[in-house]
Amino acid sequence: MTDTVDSAAERTDFIRNIVREDLASGKHSAIKTRFPPEPNGYLHLGHVRAIATDFGIAREFGGVCNLRFDDTNPAKEDPEYVQAIQDDVRWLGFDWHDLRHASDYFGVYYLAAEKLIRDGKAFVCDLSADEVRATRGNLKEPGTPSPYRERSVEENLDLFRRMRAGEFPDGARTLRAKIDMASPNINMRDPAIYRIKHVEHQNTGNAWPIYPMYDYAHALGDAIEGITHSLCTLEFEDHRPLYDWCVDNVCLHENPELLAPLLEKGLPNEAAKPRQIEFSRLNLDYTVMSKRKLMALVQEGLVDGWDDPRMPTLQGIRRRGYSPEALKLFISRLGLSKQNSLIDYTVLENTLREDLDSRAERRMAVIAPLKLVLTNLPEGHREVLRFANHPKDESRGAREIGFSRELWIEREDFAEVPPKGWKRLVPGGEVRLRGAGIVQCDEVIKNEAGEIIELRGTLDLQSRPGMEGANRKVKGTIHWVDAATAVPAEFRLYDRLFTVPNPDDESEGKTYRDYLNPESRQVVQGYVEAAAAVATPEDKFQFERIGYFVADRHDHQPDKPVFNRAVTLRDTWAQKA
Ligand code: ATP
Ligand code: MG
């Protein structure tokens, strides 16, 4: 593999260029970023771009990156996700400087809101959510100022404190920033910065009946932590003026008294002015990536959980056989830009093939077994053959494979009536058994139903490795496993979860549920050579001629092997499309 993921020197996307300039000009002596997931679901492939950007850029430029849980929306958040997100970030090979929660800052957010009120920059509004919506205006028309906009500072402070004391029911009032109801940017039309919500929070319990809104909390969270470059996706571009408004009007770094609640928690004062920079989201075809849809797939039982190997969640993709290196290589190859685009799923799969081609040792497995008896070997005949673990890397060494009178081969490698161009076994024909010699098929044994249950053949002893006829030409080579020493195994043959490039397409009343691929999971029973059975969970192999597989993280055991197909050896979707 030629790309090295962590080499900053040559990488020149627009964000790295900004960071480089800021360090060169002395604007910052060190950089600090953050990754701010909302703990309301599992991380997915899209998040890998954000993680690789936030953590990756910090690492490349000698800075640090915080992990901050954006837990301002208590009703939807769950500690299960908080743990899973940490595991996923670590699995990708990153570690955070500080682990924080937006809820660590509730005290600061509150004092900052009182400051805005005192400065005449925020007011308590009694309009309902519907009334606010109705008076916001639209792209052509300005909004109508709230009748509560000119409340006195005293009245606003009193009402806000009573909101905080829990005196009012949910939705009765909001605290709104007083900005500009005629702004061409609708986000700037007196947006709400606090709402009343009597909901228990997983970190703060029932301490707060009011919760800050995302834009306000996010901007101040960055400022509190001294984030220099706040990197996020393009949908926040229109929110940047509000982000800057919050940062500049609260101005935490010049008002240290607002940070008192932090110091009480033993957190340091690192406040500084952050800069938000947006990049495009990662969109992939043949998949859905919104947390809401992924949640529905799990809850409706359409997949086998968050870590189903067909899911684009990190838990799923890991169980599918992707390594962190493959994912980071994929992300680094796509680069960073401000252009939204839809990435071809094949690009992801090809990166996996490339990664596994170099990473995965070779083994033999038979996923649809048919017995082949070599009648010219004596009963009880046993041999041990040596096979290289990797065709392009001798340092990987070799392994031993048993060989005896009875073998398993793939049903698909035999045809009674061969189609044109067939190179594998036929009645009376010859084929090379990979690494063992040439066999001729003498007899086809069937059961009463006429199904083929066994083949009998003769091994050409002169064609065995090291013999003078070893190089004799035959048309085809097939793989096999030794019936005496192979281990029965389960193979889970996974494929794309959706049959269409855009499962988000809801035209004609359809939903992504209508595009599920019924063949995305097939379970078959076969055999693996002993050296594959002993794998530890998550070991990856190329089963020769079959595909790349990974020993299942949860279910694989050496005496009951379970392998998941990560990807086929070649793209089978190009011709389907
Ligand atoms: P979803 O829309 O799937 O619910 P989200 O954006 O709400 O995702 P968050 O937990 O808020 O998810 O995201 C944390 C960070 O990851 C944010 O900075 C967000 O911009 C980024 N992110 C989320 N999805 C993608 C994506 N597809 N590509 C790049 N970055 C993403
Ligand atoms: Mg979100």
Coordinates of C-alpha atoms and ligand atoms in Angstrom, one line a residue:
M1 CA 0.0 0.0 0.0
T2 CA 1.5 3.3 -1.0
D3 CA -0.5 5.9 0.9
T4 CA 0.6 6.5 4.4
V5 CA -2.3 7.8 6.4
D6 CA -0.5 9.8 9.0
S7 CA 1.9 11.8 6.8
A8 CA 0.9 15.4 7.1
A9 CA 3.8 16.9 5.1
E10 CA 2.3 16.3 1.7
R11 CA -1.4 16.6 2.5
T12 CA -2.7 20.0 1.4
D13 CA -6.5 20.1 1.7
F14 CA -8.0 23.4 2.5
I15 CA -8.3 22.8 6.2
R16 CA -4.7 21.6 6.6
N17 CA -3.6 24.7 4.7
I18 CA -5.5 26.9 7.1
V19 CA -3.9 25.2 10.1
R20 CA -0.5 25.4 8.5
E21 CA -0.9 29.1 8.0
D22 CA -2.2 29.7 11.5
L23 CA 0.8 28.0 12.9
A24 CA 3.3 29.7 10.6
S25 CA 1.8 33.2 11.2
G26 CA 1.9 32.6 15.0
K27 CA -1.9 33.1 15.3
H28 CA -1.8 29.8 17.2
S29 CA 1.2 28.3 18.8
A30 CA -0.6 24.9 19.1
I31 CA -3.9 23.7 17.7
K32 CA -6.8 22.1 19.4
T33 CA -9.8 20.4 17.8
R34 CA -12.7 18.4 19.1
F35 CA -15.0 15.7 17.9
P36 CA -18.6 16.4 19.2
P37 CA -20.9 13.5 18.7
E38 CA -24.4 13.5 20.1
P39 CA -24.8 10.3 22.1
N40 CA -28.1 9.3 20.4
G41 CA -26.8 6.4 18.3
Y42 CA -23.8 4.4 17.1
L43 CA -21.1 6.0 15.0
H44 CA -21.2 5.2 11.3
L45 CA -18.9 5.5 8.3
G46 CA -19.7 9.2 7.9
H47 CA -18.4 9.9 11.3
V48 CA -15.1 8.3 10.3
R49 CA -14.4 11.3 8.1
A50 CA -15.1 13.7 11.0
I51 CA -13.0 11.6 13.4
A52 CA -10.1 11.2 11.0
T53 CA -10.3 15.0 10.4
D54 CA -10.6 16.2 14.0
F55 CA -8.2 13.7 15.6
G56 CA -6.0 13.2 12.5
I57 CA -5.3 16.9 11.9
A58 CA -4.6 17.5 15.6
R59 CA -2.1 14.6 15.7
E60 CA -0.4 15.6 12.4
F61 CA 0.2 19.1 13.6
G62 CA 1.3 18.2 17.2
G63 CA -2.0 19.5 18.7
V64 CA -4.7 17.8 20.7
C65 CA -8.3 16.8 20.2
N66 CA -11.1 16.6 22.8
L67 CA -14.0 14.1 22.7
R68 CA -17.0 16.1 23.7
F69 CA -20.5 14.5 24.0
D70 CA -23.0 17.0 22.8
D71 CA -25.6 15.9 25.4
T72 CA -27.9 18.9 25.3
N73 CA -30.9 16.9 24.2
P74 CA -31.6 14.6 27.2
A75 CA -34.7 12.8 25.9
K76 CA -32.8 11.1 23.1
E77 CA -29.5 10.3 24.7
D78 CA -28.3 7.1 26.3
P79 CA -25.1 6.0 28.3
E80 CA -24.9 2.9 26.1
Y81 CA -24.0 5.1 23.1
V82 CA -21.5 7.1 25.2
Q83 CA -19.5 4.0 25.9
A84 CA -19.8 2.6 22.3
I85 CA -18.6 5.9 20.9
Q86 CA -15.5 5.9 23.1
D87 CA -14.8 2.3 22.1
D88 CA -15.2 3.1 18.4
V89 CA -12.8 6.2 18.5
R90 CA -10.2 4.1 20.3
W91 CA -10.6 1.2 17.8
L92 CA -9.9 3.7 15.0
G93 CA -6.6 4.4 16.7
F94 CA -7.3 7.8 18.2
D95 CA -7.2 9.0 21.8
W96 CA -8.6 12.2 23.2
H97 CA -6.9 14.9 25.2
D98 CA -9.9 15.6 27.5
L99 CA -13.2 13.8 27.6
R100 CA -16.0 16.3 28.2
H101 CA -19.7 16.6 28.0
A102 CA -21.6 19.7 27.0
S103 CA -23.5 19.1 30.3
D104 CA -20.2 19.9 32.1
Y105 CA -20.8 23.4 31.0
F106 CA -24.4 23.9 31.9
G107 CA -23.4 26.3 34.7
V108 CA -21.3 28.4 32.3
Y109 CA -24.0 28.4 29.7
Y110 CA -26.4 29.7 32.3
L111 CA -24.1 32.6 33.5
A112 CA -23.4 33.5 29.8
A113 CA -27.1 33.7 29.2
E114 CA -27.6 36.1 32.1
K115 CA -24.7 38.2 30.7
L116 CA -26.4 38.4 27.3
I117 CA -29.7 39.5 29.1
R118 CA -27.8 42.1 31.1
D119 CA -26.2 43.4 27.9
G120 CA -29.6 43.7 26.3
K121 CA -28.8 40.9 23.8
A122 CA -31.3 38.3 24.9
F123 CA -34.9 38.3 26.0
V124 CA -37.5 35.9 27.4
C125 CA -40.2 35.3 24.8
D126 CA -43.6 33.9 25.6
L127 CA -44.6 32.9 22.0
S128 CA -45.3 29.3 21.4
A129 CA -43.1 27.3 19.0
D130 CA -45.8 27.6 16.4
E131 CA -46.0 31.3 16.8
V132 CA -42.3 31.7 16.6
R133 CA -42.3 29.7 13.4
A134 CA -45.2 31.8 12.0
T135 CA -43.3 35.1 12.7
R136 CA -39.9 34.0 11.4
G137 CA -40.6 35.1 7.9
N138 CA -38.9 33.4 5.0
L139 CA -36.1 33.8 2.4
K140 CA -38.0 36.7 0.7
E141 CA -39.6 38.4 3.7
P142 CA -38.2 39.5 7.0
G143 CA -39.5 38.1 10.3
T144 CA -41.8 40.0 12.7
P145 CA -40.3 41.0 16.0
S146 CA -41.7 39.3 19.0
P147 CA -44.0 41.4 21.1
Y148 CA -41.7 40.5 24.1
R149 CA -38.6 41.7 22.4
E150 CA -38.4 45.0 24.3
R151 CA -38.8 43.6 27.8
S152 CA -36.6 45.3 30.3
V153 CA -33.4 43.7 31.5
E154 CA -34.9 43.4 35.0
E155 CA -38.0 41.6 33.7
N156 CA -36.0 39.3 31.5
L157 CA -33.6 38.4 34.3
D158 CA -36.5 37.7 36.6
L159 CA -38.3 35.5 34.1
F160 CA -35.2 33.7 33.1
R161 CA -34.3 32.9 36.7
R162 CA -37.9 31.6 37.2
M163 CA -37.5 29.5 34.1
R164 CA -34.3 28.1 35.7
A165 CA -36.2 27.5 39.0
G166 CA -38.7 25.4 37.2
E167 CA -41.7 27.6 37.6
F168 CA -43.0 27.3 34.0
P169 CA -44.2 24.3 32.0
D170 CA -42.4 22.9 29.0
G171 CA -42.6 25.2 26.0
A172 CA -44.2 28.1 27.9
R173 CA -41.2 30.4 27.2
T174 CA -37.8 30.5 25.6
L175 CA -34.8 32.7 25.9
R176 CA -34.0 34.2 22.5
A177 CA -30.9 36.0 21.3
K178 CA -31.8 39.5 20.2
I179 CA -30.1 39.7 16.8
D180 CA -31.9 40.8 13.7
M181 CA -35.4 39.8 12.5
A182 CA -34.6 41.1 9.0
S183 CA -31.3 39.2 8.6
P184 CA -31.2 37.4 5.2
N185 CA -29.9 34.4 7.3
I186 CA -32.9 33.0 9.1
N187 CA -30.7 31.5 11.8
M188 CA -30.0 35.0 12.9
R189 CA -33.7 36.0 13.4
D190 CA -33.7 36.0 17.2
P191 CA -33.0 32.3 17.5
A192 CA -33.9 30.5 20.8
I193 CA -30.9 29.7 22.9
Y194 CA -32.7 28.1 25.9
R195 CA -35.9 26.1 26.2
I196 CA -37.9 24.7 29.1
K197 CA -37.8 20.9 29.3
H198 CA -38.6 19.1 32.5
V199 CA -36.6 16.0 31.6
E200 CA -34.1 14.1 33.6
H201 CA -30.6 14.2 32.2
Q202 CA -28.2 11.3 32.3
N203 CA -25.4 13.4 33.8
T204 CA -27.2 16.2 35.6
G205 CA -30.3 14.4 36.8
N206 CA -33.1 16.8 37.6
A207 CA -30.8 19.8 38.3
W208 CA -31.9 21.7 35.2
P209 CA -35.5 22.2 33.9
I210 CA -34.0 24.3 31.0
Y211 CA -31.6 23.2 28.4
P212 CA -29.5 25.3 26.0
M213 CA -30.0 25.0 22.2
Y214 CA -27.4 23.3 20.0
D215 CA -25.9 26.4 18.3
Y216 CA -25.4 28.3 21.5
A217 CA -24.1 25.3 23.5
H218 CA -21.8 24.2 20.7
A219 CA -20.2 27.6 20.1
L220 CA -19.6 28.2 23.8
G221 CA -18.4 24.6 24.4
D222 CA -15.7 25.2 21.8
A223 CA -14.8 28.6 23.4
I224 CA -14.6 27.1 26.9
E225 CA -12.2 24.3 25.7
G226 CA -10.0 26.7 23.8
I227 CA -10.7 24.9 20.5
T228 CA -8.7 26.7 17.8
H229 CA -10.3 25.0 14.8
S230 CA -13.9 23.8 15.1
L231 CA -14.3 21.4 12.2
C232 CA -17.8 20.4 11.2
T233 CA -19.9 19.4 8.2
L234 CA -21.3 21.8 5.6
E235 CA -24.9 21.9 6.9
F236 CA -23.5 24.2 9.7
E237 CA -22.2 26.8 7.2
D238 CA -25.4 28.8 7.6
H239 CA -25.0 28.6 11.3
R240 CA -21.6 30.1 11.4
P241 CA -22.8 33.7 11.8
L242 CA -24.7 32.6 14.9
Y243 CA -21.7 30.6 16.1
D244 CA -19.6 33.7 15.8
W245 CA -22.3 35.9 17.4
C246 CA -22.4 33.6 20.4
V247 CA -18.6 33.4 20.8
D248 CA -18.2 37.2 20.3
N249 CA -21.0 38.4 22.4
V250 CA -20.4 36.2 25.4
C251 CA -16.6 36.6 24.9
L252 CA -15.7 34.0 27.5
H253 CA -11.9 34.6 27.3
E254 CA -12.4 38.2 28.4
N255 CA -15.0 37.4 31.1
P256 CA -13.4 34.8 33.3
E257 CA -16.1 35.3 36.0
L258 CA -18.4 33.4 33.7
L259 CA -16.1 30.4 34.0
A260 CA -16.6 30.1 37.8
P261 CA -18.8 26.9 37.5
L262 CA -15.9 25.2 35.6
L263 CA -13.4 25.9 38.2
E264 CA -15.7 24.5 40.9
K265 CA -15.7 21.3 38.9
G266 CA -11.9 21.4 38.9
L267 CA -11.8 22.1 35.1
P268 CA -9.1 24.6 34.0
N269 CA -9.7 27.9 32.3
E270 CA -8.7 27.4 28.7
A271 CA -11.1 29.8 27.1
A272 CA -10.2 31.2 23.7
K273 CA -11.9 32.3 20.5
P274 CA -12.5 29.4 18.1
R275 CA -13.0 29.4 14.4
Q276 CA -15.5 27.2 12.6
I277 CA -14.6 25.6 9.3
E278 CA -16.9 23.3 7.3
F279 CA -16.2 20.4 5.1
S280 CA -18.5 18.1 3.1
R281 CA -20.3 15.1 4.5
L282 CA -19.3 11.7 3.4
N283 CA -22.2 10.2 1.4
L284 CA -22.0 6.6 0.1
D285 CA -24.3 4.9 -2.3
Y286 CA -26.0 1.6 -1.5
T287 CA -26.4 2.5 2.1
V288 CA -28.3 4.8 4.5
M289 CA -26.4 6.7 7.1
S290 CA -28.8 8.8 9.1
K291 CA -28.9 7.6 12.7
R292 CA -32.7 7.7 12.6
K293 CA -32.8 5.2 9.8
L294 CA -30.1 3.0 11.2
M295 CA -32.1 3.0 14.5
A296 CA -35.3 1.9 12.6
L297 CA -33.4 -1.0 10.9
V298 CA -32.4 -2.3 14.3
Q299 CA -35.7 -1.7 16.0
E300 CA -37.8 -3.2 13.2
G301 CA -35.6 -6.3 13.2
L302 CA -34.6 -5.8 9.6
V303 CA -30.9 -6.4 10.6
D304 CA -29.5 -8.4 13.5
G305 CA -28.6 -5.4 15.7
W306 CA -26.3 -2.3 15.6
D307 CA -23.3 -4.6 15.0
D308 CA -24.8 -6.6 12.2
P309 CA -22.0 -6.9 9.6
R310 CA -24.2 -5.3 7.0
M311 CA -24.6 -2.1 8.9
P312 CA -22.5 1.0 8.1
T313 CA -22.0 1.5 11.8
L314 CA -18.4 1.2 13.0
Q315 CA -19.5 -1.8 15.1
G316 CA -21.0 -3.4 12.0
I317 CA -18.2 -2.6 9.7
R318 CA -15.7 -3.9 12.2
R319 CA -17.5 -7.2 12.5
R320 CA -17.5 -7.3 8.7
G321 CA -13.7 -7.4 8.6
Y322 CA -12.7 -3.8 8.0
S323 CA -9.5 -2.8 9.8
P324 CA -9.1 0.8 11.1
E325 CA -6.3 1.2 8.6
A326 CA -8.6 0.3 5.7
L327 CA -11.1 2.9 6.8
K328 CA -8.6 5.6 7.3
L329 CA -7.0 4.9 4.0
F330 CA -10.5 5.1 2.4
I331 CA -11.1 8.5 4.0
S332 CA -7.7 9.9 3.2
R333 CA -8.0 8.9 -0.4
L334 CA -11.3 10.8 -0.7
G335 CA -9.6 13.9 0.7
L336 CA -11.5 16.9 2.2
S337 CA -13.4 19.4 0.3
K338 CA -16.4 21.7 0.4
Q339 CA -18.1 19.8 -2.4
N340 CA -20.8 17.4 -1.5
S341 CA -20.6 14.2 -3.5
L342 CA -21.8 10.7 -3.5
I343 CA -19.1 8.1 -3.2
D344 CA -19.4 4.8 -5.1
Y345 CA -19.6 1.9 -2.7
T346 CA -17.2 0.0 -4.9
V347 CA -14.5 2.5 -3.8
L348 CA -14.9 1.4 -0.2
E349 CA -14.9 -2.3 -1.2
N350 CA -11.9 -1.9 -3.3
T351 CA -10.0 -0.3 -0.5
L352 CA -10.9 -3.3 1.7
R353 CA -9.8 -5.7 -1.0
E354 CA -6.5 -3.9 -1.3
D355 CA -6.0 -3.8 2.5
L356 CA -6.8 -7.4 3.0
D357 CA -4.8 -8.6 0.0
S358 CA -1.7 -7.4 1.9
R359 CA -2.9 -8.0 5.4
A360 CA -4.7 -11.4 5.2
E361 CA -3.0 -14.7 5.2
R362 CA -4.3 -17.3 2.8
R363 CA -6.2 -20.4 3.9
M364 CA -8.4 -23.0 2.2
A365 CA -12.1 -23.4 3.0
V366 CA -14.9 -25.1 1.2
I367 CA -18.3 -23.5 1.6
A368 CA -20.5 -25.9 -0.4
P369 CA -18.8 -29.3 0.2
L370 CA -18.7 -32.3 -2.1
K371 CA -16.7 -35.3 -1.2
L372 CA -13.9 -36.4 -3.5
V373 CA -12.3 -39.9 -2.7
L374 CA -8.8 -40.5 -4.1
T375 CA -9.2 -44.3 -4.7
N376 CA -5.6 -45.0 -5.5
L377 CA -4.4 -43.8 -2.0
P378 CA -4.6 -46.5 0.7
E379 CA -7.3 -46.3 3.5
G380 CA -5.8 -44.4 6.4
H381 CA -3.3 -42.6 4.2
R382 CA -2.1 -39.3 5.9
E383 CA 0.3 -36.6 4.7
V384 CA 1.2 -33.2 5.8
L385 CA 1.8 -30.5 3.1
R386 CA 3.3 -27.1 3.6
F387 CA 1.7 -24.0 2.1
A388 CA 3.0 -20.4 2.1
N389 CA 0.8 -18.1 4.2
H390 CA 1.1 -15.3 1.8
P391 CA 2.0 -15.4 -1.9
K392 CA 3.7 -12.0 -1.9
D393 CA 5.3 -12.1 1.5
E394 CA 7.7 -14.9 2.4
S395 CA 8.2 -13.5 5.9
R396 CA 4.7 -14.6 6.7
G397 CA 6.0 -18.2 6.8
A398 CA 4.1 -21.3 6.0
R399 CA 1.6 -23.6 7.6
E400 CA 0.9 -27.3 7.5
I401 CA -2.2 -28.8 5.8
G402 CA -3.3 -32.4 6.2
F403 CA -3.9 -34.4 3.0
S404 CA -5.5 -37.8 2.9
R405 CA -7.6 -40.1 0.8
E406 CA -10.8 -38.1 1.3
L407 CA -11.1 -34.5 0.5
W408 CA -13.9 -31.8 0.3
I409 CA -14.1 -29.8 -2.8
E410 CA -16.7 -27.1 -3.9
R411 CA -19.8 -28.4 -5.5
E412 CA -19.4 -25.6 -8.0
D413 CA -16.1 -27.0 -9.1
F414 CA -17.7 -30.0 -10.6
A415 CA -20.1 -30.1 -13.6
E416 CA -21.6 -33.3 -15.1
V417 CA -22.5 -31.3 -18.2
P418 CA -20.0 -28.4 -18.3
P419 CA -20.9 -25.1 -19.9
K420 CA -18.7 -23.7 -22.6
G421 CA -15.3 -22.6 -21.4
W422 CA -15.4 -24.8 -18.3
K423 CA -12.0 -25.4 -16.8
R424 CA -12.8 -27.3 -13.7
L425 CA -13.7 -30.9 -13.0
V426 CA -16.0 -33.0 -15.3
P427 CA -16.6 -36.8 -15.5
G428 CA -13.4 -38.3 -16.9
G429 CA -11.6 -35.0 -16.8
E430 CA -8.6 -33.7 -14.9
V431 CA -8.0 -30.8 -12.7
R432 CA -5.1 -29.7 -10.4
L433 CA -5.8 -29.9 -6.7
R434 CA -4.0 -26.8 -5.4
G435 CA -0.6 -27.8 -4.1
A436 CA -1.3 -31.5 -4.2
G437 CA -1.3 -32.9 -7.7
I438 CA -3.6 -33.7 -10.6
V439 CA -6.8 -35.7 -10.1
Q440 CA -8.9 -37.4 -12.7
C441 CA -12.6 -37.9 -12.0
D442 CA -13.5 -41.6 -12.6
E443 CA -16.9 -42.0 -11.0
V444 CA -19.9 -39.9 -10.0
I445 CA -22.0 -41.3 -7.1
K446 CA -25.6 -40.3 -6.7
N447 CA -28.3 -40.9 -4.2
E448 CA -31.8 -42.2 -5.0
A449 CA -33.0 -38.7 -5.7
G450 CA -30.3 -38.4 -8.4
E451 CA -28.2 -35.9 -6.5
I452 CA -24.5 -36.1 -6.7
I453 CA -23.1 -37.1 -3.2
E454 CA -19.6 -38.1 -4.0
L455 CA -16.9 -38.2 -6.6
R456 CA -14.2 -40.9 -7.0
G457 CA -11.0 -40.2 -8.7
T458 CA -7.4 -41.1 -9.2
L459 CA -4.5 -38.9 -8.1
D460 CA -1.7 -38.9 -10.7
L461 CA 1.2 -39.7 -8.4
Q462 CA 3.7 -38.4 -10.9
S463 CA 2.1 -35.0 -10.8
R464 CA 2.6 -34.4 -7.1
P465 CA 4.8 -31.5 -5.9
G466 CA 8.5 -32.4 -6.4
M467 CA 7.8 -35.2 -8.9
E468 CA 8.9 -35.0 -12.5
G469 CA 5.3 -34.5 -13.8
A470 CA 4.6 -31.7 -11.3
N471 CA 4.4 -29.1 -14.0
R472 CA 2.2 -31.1 -16.4
K473 CA -0.4 -28.7 -17.7
V474 CA -4.1 -29.1 -17.0
K475 CA -6.8 -26.4 -17.6
G476 CA -7.9 -25.7 -14.1
T477 CA -6.8 -25.6 -10.4
I478 CA -9.3 -26.0 -7.6
H479 CA -9.0 -25.7 -3.8
W480 CA -9.9 -28.4 -1.3
V481 CA -9.7 -29.3 2.3
D482 CA -8.7 -32.6 3.9
A483 CA -11.8 -34.4 5.2
A484 CA -9.7 -36.1 8.0
T485 CA -8.3 -32.9 9.5
A486 CA -10.6 -30.0 8.3
V487 CA -13.0 -28.5 10.8
P488 CA -16.8 -28.0 10.1
A489 CA -17.4 -24.3 10.0
E490 CA -20.2 -21.8 9.5
F491 CA -19.9 -19.2 6.8
R492 CA -22.0 -16.0 6.8
L493 CA -22.0 -14.7 3.3
Y494 CA -22.7 -11.0 3.6
D495 CA -23.4 -8.7 0.7
R496 CA -24.7 -5.1 0.3
L497 CA -27.7 -4.4 2.4
F498 CA -29.5 -2.5 -0.3
T499 CA -30.1 -3.4 -4.0
V500 CA -30.2 0.2 -5.3
P501 CA -27.6 3.0 -5.3
N502 CA -30.0 5.4 -3.5
P503 CA -32.1 3.7 -0.9
D504 CA -33.0 7.1 0.5
D505 CA -35.2 7.6 -2.6
E506 CA -38.8 8.0 -1.4
S507 CA -40.5 8.6 -4.7
E508 CA -43.5 6.4 -5.5
G509 CA -44.3 6.1 -1.8
K510 CA -41.3 3.8 -1.2
T511 CA -38.9 3.8 1.7
Y512 CA -35.5 2.3 2.2
R513 CA -37.2 -0.8 3.6
D514 CA -38.4 -1.6 0.1
Y515 CA -34.9 -1.7 -1.2
L516 CA -33.4 -4.2 1.2
N517 CA -31.3 -6.9 -0.5
P518 CA -32.9 -10.3 0.4
E519 CA -29.6 -12.0 -0.4
S520 CA -27.5 -9.8 1.8
R521 CA -27.0 -12.6 4.4
Q522 CA -26.8 -16.2 3.6
V523 CA -25.5 -18.8 6.1
V524 CA -23.9 -22.0 4.8
Q525 CA -22.0 -24.8 6.5
G526 CA -18.7 -26.1 5.1
Y527 CA -15.2 -26.8 6.2
V528 CA -12.0 -24.9 6.9
E529 CA -8.5 -26.2 7.1
A530 CA -7.3 -26.6 10.7
A531 CA -5.0 -23.6 10.5
A532 CA -8.0 -21.4 9.9
A533 CA -10.1 -22.9 12.7
V534 CA -7.6 -21.9 15.3
A535 CA -7.9 -18.3 14.4
T536 CA -8.7 -15.8 17.1
P537 CA -11.8 -13.6 16.7
E538 CA -11.3 -10.8 14.2
D539 CA -8.4 -12.6 12.4
K540 CA -8.8 -12.1 8.7
F541 CA -8.1 -14.5 5.9
Q542 CA -8.3 -14.8 2.2
F543 CA -10.0 -18.2 1.6
E544 CA -8.5 -19.0 -1.7
R545 CA -10.9 -18.5 -4.7
I546 CA -13.8 -17.7 -2.2
G547 CA -13.2 -14.3 -0.8
Y548 CA -12.0 -12.4 2.2
F549 CA -13.3 -13.5 5.6
V550 CA -13.0 -12.6 9.2
A551 CA -13.4 -14.8 12.2
D552 CA -16.6 -13.5 13.9
R553 CA -15.9 -11.2 16.8
H554 CA -18.6 -12.7 18.9
D555 CA -19.4 -16.2 17.7
H556 CA -16.2 -17.7 16.4
Q557 CA -14.6 -20.5 18.4
P558 CA -11.7 -22.8 17.3
D559 CA -13.9 -25.9 17.7
K560 CA -17.0 -24.1 16.2
P561 CA -15.5 -21.7 13.6
V562 CA -17.7 -18.9 12.3
F563 CA -16.4 -16.7 9.5
N564 CA -18.0 -13.6 8.0
R565 CA -17.5 -12.8 4.4
A566 CA -16.0 -9.3 4.3
V567 CA -15.9 -8.9 0.6
T568 CA -15.8 -11.1 -2.5
L569 CA -12.4 -11.3 -4.4
R570 CA -13.8 -9.3 -7.3
D571 CA -16.5 -6.8 -7.7
T572 CA -19.7 -8.6 -8.6
W573 CA -21.9 -5.5 -8.6
A574 CA -20.5 -3.7 -11.7
Q575 CA -22.1 -6.2 -14.0
K576 CA -25.4 -6.2 -12.0
A577 CA -25.8 -2.5 -12.3
Ligands
ATP1 P1 -26.8 11.9 11.7 O1 -27.3 12.9 10.8 O2 -26.4 10.6 11.2 O3 -27.7 11.7 12.9 P2 -25.2 13.8 13.1 O4 -24.5 14.8 12.2 O5 -26.4 14.2 13.8 O6 -25.4 12.5 12.2 P3 -23.5 13.8 15.3 O7 -23.3 12.8 16.4 O8 -24.1 15.1 15.6 O9 -24.2 13.1 14.1 O10 -22.1 14.0 14.6 C1 -20.9 14.2 15.2 C2 -19.9 14.8 14.2 O11 -19.8 13.9 13.1 C3 -20.4 16.2 13.6 O12 -19.4 17.1 13.6 C4 -20.9 15.8 12.3 O13 -20.8 16.9 11.4 C5 -20.0 14.6 11.9 N1 -20.7 13.8 10.9 C6 -21.9 13.2 11.0 N2 -22.2 12.5 9.8 C7 -21.2 12.8 9.0 C8 -20.9 12.4 7.6 N3 -21.8 11.6 6.9 N4 -19.8 12.8 7.0 C9 -18.9 13.6 7.7 N5 -19.1 13.9 9.0 C10 -20.2 13.6 9.6
MG2 MG -26.5 15.8 15.1

